[in-house]
Amino acid sequence: MNKGTIIKNISNQYEVLLEDKRIVTCIAMGKVRLDKKPYVGDYVLVEQFDSQFGIQKILERKNQLLRPAIANVDQAVIVMSAYDPDFSSALVDRLIFLISLANIEPVICITKMDLVDEKDEIYTYIEDYRKSGYRVYLTGHEFDPEELIECFDNKISVLTGQSGAGKSSLLNRLNPEFELHTQKTSKALGRGKHTTRHCQLFPLGNGWVADTPGFSSLDFSRVSLRDLANAIPDFQMEKECKFRDCVHLDEPDCAIKKAVENQKISSIRYQNYKDVANMIKQNKRS
Ligand SMILES: Nc1nc2c(ncn2[C@@H]2O[C@H](COP(=O)(O)OP(=O)(O)OP(=O)(O)O)[C@@H](O)[C@H]2O)c(=O)[nH]1
Ligand SMILES: [Mg+2]
Ligand SMILES: [Zn+2]
């Protein structure tokens, strides 16, 4: 049997990069299908039957994302445009929460910076996220992609963000040979419909990056308040809260609320947290 990595999936066909550098098209064998659906990023064992290749086993996953369906991700790059569609910190924060909950490191990349002037309020958000410890990359037409390319080195990365944010354009800028389909070439599809339809890994520098259709829903239905509070990278002051199981909402002597008062955590980002927390609370009740 051969070991390999799934680099592309279209319906029930999987392209697998084998250790000997061959790329073969595989189907998932019955017992694999019964267990779980193979994801792009999966390390698999492949067996050849005549001219057909079959995935016999999926090796243990480090982590997995559901939408897009991808496994063994080192970092997720949240791609958000500065303008058209408008920048939304609520959206960025929801993605940060979901990515962190999946045990993946979030990175932020703001696109279309050529469309805003230097007094735009976007710079307040950029500062805010950087102060909170996140890596924030800026890009746009005429922006030097060198720094951004480094961010992908030696990692499996996934791009995520709403349709039209510029994920495919970004990858084309990093390597024009990708020739990925972007909305400019397919405007007829209209807003909100994803131009990119499937998940695929591309080699970039010494790493791999997935262009994906982005997310189709931000699903917190299976998340507990406790898990949410624990997952947020820049909300790690629980030890200083009065109650050990503090979720930073109505509890007294809460270190997070104090940090918001002292402007160590921005009130907008805390509000984004409260909105998601309240959504989870309401789900539990109904
Ligand atoms: N001005 C400007 N326009 C950009 C930039 N990046 C992307 N665009 C435009 O934004 C539109 C959407 O870009 P795509 O790369 O197709 O977006 P996407 O995130 O891949 O979208 P989906 O595949 O539908 O999820 C296209 O018309 C691009 O030309 C940028 O940096 N500056
Ligand atoms: Mg795309
Ligand atoms: Zn607290």
Coordinates of C-alpha atoms and ligand atoms in Angstrom, one line a residue:
M1 CA 0.0 0.0 0.0
N2 CA 1.1 3.6 -0.8
K3 CA 0.9 6.5 1.6
G4 CA -0.3 9.9 0.3
T5 CA -2.1 13.1 0.9
I6 CA -5.5 14.0 -0.6
I7 CA -4.9 17.3 -2.5
K8 CA -8.3 17.6 -4.3
N9 CA -11.8 16.3 -4.0
I10 CA -14.6 16.6 -6.6
S11 CA -17.7 14.7 -5.6
N12 CA -16.6 11.1 -4.9
Q13 CA -13.2 11.4 -6.6
Y14 CA -10.0 12.2 -4.8
E15 CA -6.6 13.2 -6.1
V16 CA -3.9 11.9 -3.9
L17 CA -0.2 12.9 -4.0
L18 CA 1.7 9.8 -3.3
E19 CA 5.1 9.7 -1.5
D20 CA 6.8 8.8 -4.8
K21 CA 5.4 12.2 -6.1
R22 CA 2.8 10.5 -8.4
I23 CA -0.6 12.1 -8.4
V24 CA -3.4 9.5 -8.7
T25 CA -7.2 9.7 -8.8
C26 CA -8.8 7.5 -6.2
I27 CA -12.2 6.4 -4.9
A28 CA -12.9 5.7 -1.3
M29 CA -13.3 2.0 -0.5
G30 CA -16.5 0.8 1.2
K31 CA -15.2 0.4 4.7
V32 CA -13.6 3.9 4.6
R33 CA -16.9 5.4 3.4
L34 CA -18.8 3.7 6.3
D35 CA -16.4 5.2 8.8
K36 CA -16.0 8.9 7.6
K37 CA -15.8 10.9 4.5
P38 CA -12.2 11.5 3.3
Y39 CA -11.2 15.2 3.4
V40 CA -8.6 17.2 1.5
G41 CA -5.5 17.3 3.7
D42 CA -6.1 13.7 4.9
Y43 CA -3.1 11.3 5.0
V44 CA -4.3 8.1 3.5
L45 CA -3.2 4.6 2.5
V46 CA -3.9 3.8 -1.1
E47 CA -4.1 0.5 -2.9
Q48 CA -4.1 -0.2 -6.6
F49 CA -6.5 -2.6 -8.3
D50 CA -5.8 -3.0 -12.0
S51 CA -6.1 0.5 -13.3
Q52 CA -8.1 1.8 -10.4
F53 CA -6.8 3.3 -7.1
G54 CA -8.8 3.0 -3.8
I55 CA -8.4 4.7 -0.5
Q56 CA -8.2 1.9 2.1
K57 CA -7.5 3.9 5.3
I58 CA -7.5 7.5 6.6
L59 CA -4.7 8.1 9.1
E60 CA -5.4 9.9 12.3
R61 CA -6.4 13.6 11.8
K62 CA -4.7 16.4 13.8
N63 CA -7.8 18.5 13.3
Q64 CA -10.6 19.1 10.8
L65 CA -12.8 21.8 9.5
L66 CA -16.3 21.0 8.3
R67 CA -17.0 23.9 5.9
P68 CA -14.7 23.9 4.0
A69 CA -14.1 20.1 4.6
I70 CA -10.3 19.9 5.2
A71 CA -8.1 18.1 7.6
N72 CA -4.7 18.5 9.3
V73 CA -4.6 22.3 8.9
D74 CA -1.8 24.3 10.6
Q75 CA -3.3 27.7 10.1
A76 CA -6.4 29.3 8.7
V77 CA -6.1 32.6 6.9
I78 CA -9.3 34.7 7.4
V79 CA -9.5 36.6 4.2
M80 CA -11.6 39.8 4.6
S81 CA -11.9 42.7 2.2
A82 CA -11.4 46.2 3.4
Y83 CA -14.2 47.3 1.1
D84 CA -16.7 45.6 -1.4
P85 CA -17.9 43.6 0.5
D86 CA -17.5 45.8 3.5
F87 CA -15.2 44.9 6.3
S88 CA -17.0 43.2 9.3
S89 CA -15.2 42.6 12.6
A90 CA -18.3 40.5 13.7
L91 CA -17.5 38.2 10.8
V92 CA -13.8 38.1 11.5
D93 CA -14.4 37.4 15.2
R94 CA -16.9 34.6 14.4
L95 CA -14.3 33.0 12.2
I96 CA -11.6 33.4 14.8
F97 CA -13.8 31.6 17.3
L98 CA -14.7 28.7 15.0
I99 CA -11.1 28.3 13.8
S100 CA -9.7 28.4 17.4
L101 CA -12.4 25.9 18.5
A102 CA -11.2 23.6 15.7
N103 CA -7.7 23.8 17.3
I104 CA -6.3 25.8 14.4
E105 CA -4.3 29.0 14.5
P106 CA -6.2 32.0 12.9
V107 CA -4.3 34.6 10.8
I108 CA -6.0 37.6 9.3
C109 CA -5.4 38.9 5.8
I110 CA -7.2 42.1 4.7
T111 CA -7.6 42.4 0.9
K112 CA -8.5 45.3 -1.4
M113 CA -6.5 47.8 0.8
D114 CA -6.0 49.7 -2.5
L115 CA -9.7 50.7 -2.2
V116 CA -9.5 52.6 1.1
D117 CA -7.7 55.8 2.0
E118 CA -5.3 56.1 4.9
K119 CA -7.9 57.7 7.2
D120 CA -10.3 54.7 6.9
E121 CA -11.5 53.2 10.1
I122 CA -10.2 49.9 9.0
Y123 CA -6.8 50.9 10.5
T124 CA -8.4 51.1 13.9
Y125 CA -9.4 47.4 13.6
I126 CA -6.0 46.4 12.2
E127 CA -4.3 48.0 15.2
D128 CA -6.8 46.3 17.5
Y129 CA -6.2 42.8 16.2
R130 CA -2.5 43.3 16.2
K131 CA -2.6 44.6 19.8
S132 CA -4.6 41.5 20.7
G133 CA -1.8 39.3 19.4
Y134 CA -3.1 38.3 15.9
R135 CA -1.0 38.4 12.8
V136 CA -2.6 40.7 10.3
Y137 CA -1.4 40.9 6.7
L138 CA -2.5 43.6 4.3
T139 CA -2.8 43.2 0.6
G140 CA -4.3 44.7 -2.5
H141 CA -3.4 45.7 -6.1
E142 CA 0.2 47.0 -6.1
F143 CA 1.0 45.4 -2.7
D144 CA 4.2 43.4 -2.5
P145 CA 3.2 39.8 -1.7
E146 CA 6.6 38.8 -0.3
E147 CA 5.8 39.0 3.4
L148 CA 2.5 37.1 2.8
I149 CA 4.3 34.3 0.9
E150 CA 6.5 33.7 4.0
C151 CA 3.4 33.2 6.1
F152 CA 2.6 30.0 4.1
D153 CA 6.1 28.4 4.5
N154 CA 6.2 24.8 5.8
K155 CA 2.5 24.8 6.7
I156 CA -0.9 23.5 5.4
S157 CA -3.0 26.6 5.3
V158 CA -6.6 27.2 4.4
L159 CA -8.1 30.4 3.1
T160 CA -11.5 31.2 4.5
G161 CA -13.8 34.2 4.1
Q162 CA -17.0 35.3 2.4
S163 CA -17.5 35.1 -1.4
G164 CA -15.9 38.0 -3.2
A165 CA -13.4 38.7 -0.4
G166 CA -10.6 38.0 -2.9
K167 CA -9.3 34.5 -1.9
S168 CA -8.7 33.2 -5.4
S169 CA -7.3 36.6 -6.5
L170 CA -4.9 36.5 -3.6
L171 CA -3.5 33.1 -4.6
N172 CA -3.2 34.2 -8.2
R173 CA -1.1 37.2 -7.0
L174 CA 1.1 34.9 -4.9
N175 CA 1.6 32.6 -7.9
P176 CA 0.2 33.7 -11.3
E177 CA 0.6 30.1 -12.5
F178 CA -2.4 29.0 -10.4
E179 CA -4.7 30.8 -12.9
L180 CA -7.6 30.4 -10.5
H181 CA -11.1 31.4 -11.5
T182 CA -12.1 34.7 -9.9
Q183 CA -15.3 36.7 -10.0
K184 CA -14.1 39.1 -12.6
T185 CA -14.1 36.2 -15.1
S186 CA -17.5 35.0 -13.9
K187 CA -19.5 38.0 -12.7
A188 CA -22.6 36.4 -14.2
L189 CA -22.8 34.1 -11.2
G190 CA -23.8 37.1 -9.1
R191 CA -23.1 38.1 -5.5
G192 CA -23.1 35.6 -2.7
K193 CA -22.6 32.6 -5.0
H194 CA -19.2 31.2 -4.7
T195 CA -17.0 31.2 -7.8
T196 CA -14.7 28.6 -6.3
R197 CA -16.7 25.3 -6.0
H198 CA -14.4 22.7 -4.5
C199 CA -11.5 22.5 -2.1
Q200 CA -8.0 22.0 -3.4
L201 CA -4.5 22.2 -2.0
F202 CA -1.9 24.1 -4.0
P203 CA 1.9 24.0 -3.4
L204 CA 3.1 27.5 -2.3
G205 CA 6.8 28.0 -1.3
N206 CA 7.5 25.1 1.0
G207 CA 3.9 24.8 2.1
W208 CA 0.4 24.0 0.9
V209 CA -2.5 26.3 0.7
A210 CA -6.2 25.5 0.0
D211 CA -8.4 27.7 -2.0
T212 CA -11.9 27.0 -0.9
P213 CA -15.4 28.2 -1.5
G214 CA -15.2 29.8 1.9
F215 CA -17.9 29.0 4.5
S216 CA -21.5 28.6 3.8
S217 CA -22.6 28.8 7.4
L218 CA -21.2 29.8 10.7
D219 CA -22.5 27.1 12.9
F220 CA -22.1 27.4 16.7
S221 CA -25.0 25.0 17.4
R222 CA -22.7 22.3 18.9
V223 CA -20.5 24.7 20.9
S224 CA -20.8 25.2 24.6
L225 CA -20.3 28.6 26.3
R226 CA -17.4 27.1 28.3
D227 CA -15.6 25.9 25.1
L228 CA -16.2 29.2 23.4
A229 CA -14.7 31.2 26.3
N230 CA -11.7 28.7 26.5
A231 CA -11.0 28.9 22.8
I232 CA -10.5 32.6 22.2
P233 CA -6.7 33.2 22.0
D234 CA -6.8 36.7 23.4
F235 CA -9.3 36.1 26.2
Q236 CA -7.0 33.9 28.2
M237 CA -7.2 35.6 31.6
E238 CA -9.7 33.2 33.2
K239 CA -7.4 32.5 36.1
E240 CA -7.9 36.0 37.2
C241 CA -11.6 35.9 37.1
K242 CA -13.3 35.3 40.5
F243 CA -15.1 32.2 39.3
R244 CA -13.1 29.4 37.7
D245 CA -15.9 28.6 35.3
C246 CA -16.5 32.3 34.4
V247 CA -17.8 32.8 30.8
H248 CA -17.4 36.6 31.1
L249 CA -21.0 37.6 30.8
D250 CA -22.9 38.4 34.1
E251 CA -20.4 37.2 36.6
P252 CA -18.9 39.6 39.1
D253 CA -15.1 40.3 39.3
C254 CA -14.5 39.2 35.7
A255 CA -11.0 39.8 34.4
I256 CA -12.2 40.0 30.8
K257 CA -14.8 42.6 31.6
K258 CA -12.1 44.5 33.5
A259 CA -9.8 44.3 30.5
V260 CA -12.5 45.8 28.4
E261 CA -13.0 48.6 30.9
N262 CA -9.2 49.3 30.8
Q263 CA -9.3 49.1 27.0
K264 CA -6.9 46.1 26.9
I265 CA -9.7 44.3 25.0
S266 CA -11.7 46.4 22.6
S267 CA -15.4 46.8 23.4
I268 CA -16.4 46.0 19.9
R269 CA -14.6 42.6 20.0
Y270 CA -16.1 41.9 23.4
Q271 CA -19.6 42.8 22.0
N272 CA -18.9 40.3 19.1
Y273 CA -18.1 37.7 21.8
K274 CA -21.3 38.5 23.8
D275 CA -23.4 38.2 20.6
V276 CA -22.1 34.7 19.9
A277 CA -22.4 33.7 23.6
N278 CA -26.0 34.9 23.7
M279 CA -26.8 33.0 20.5
I280 CA -25.4 29.8 22.1
K281 CA -27.4 30.5 25.3
Q282 CA -30.6 30.9 23.3
N283 CA -30.0 27.7 21.3
K284 CA -29.6 25.8 24.6
R285 CA -32.9 27.1 25.8
S286 CA -34.9 26.3 22.7
Ligands
LIG1 N1 -9.4 46.4 -6.0 C1 -9.2 45.2 -5.7 N2 -10.0 44.2 -6.1 C2 -9.8 42.9 -5.8 C3 -8.7 42.6 -5.0 N3 -8.7 41.2 -4.8 C4 -9.8 40.8 -5.4 N4 -10.5 41.8 -6.1 C5 -11.7 41.6 -6.8 O1 -12.7 41.1 -6.0 C6 -13.6 40.2 -6.7 C7 -13.7 38.8 -6.0 O2 -12.4 38.2 -6.0 P1 -12.3 36.6 -6.0 O3 -10.8 36.3 -5.9 O4 -13.0 35.9 -7.0 O5 -13.0 36.3 -4.5 P2 -13.1 34.9 -3.8 O6 -12.9 35.2 -2.3 O7 -12.2 33.8 -4.4 O8 -14.7 34.5 -4.1 P3 -15.4 33.1 -4.1 O9 -14.5 32.1 -4.9 O10 -16.7 33.4 -4.7 O11 -15.5 32.6 -2.6 C8 -12.9 40.1 -8.1 O12 -13.7 40.9 -9.0 C9 -11.5 40.6 -8.0 O13 -11.0 41.2 -9.1 C10 -7.8 43.6 -4.5 O14 -6.8 43.4 -3.8 N5 -8.1 44.9 -4.9
MG2 MG -12.6 32.0 -5.2
ZN3 ZN -14.6 36.3 33.4

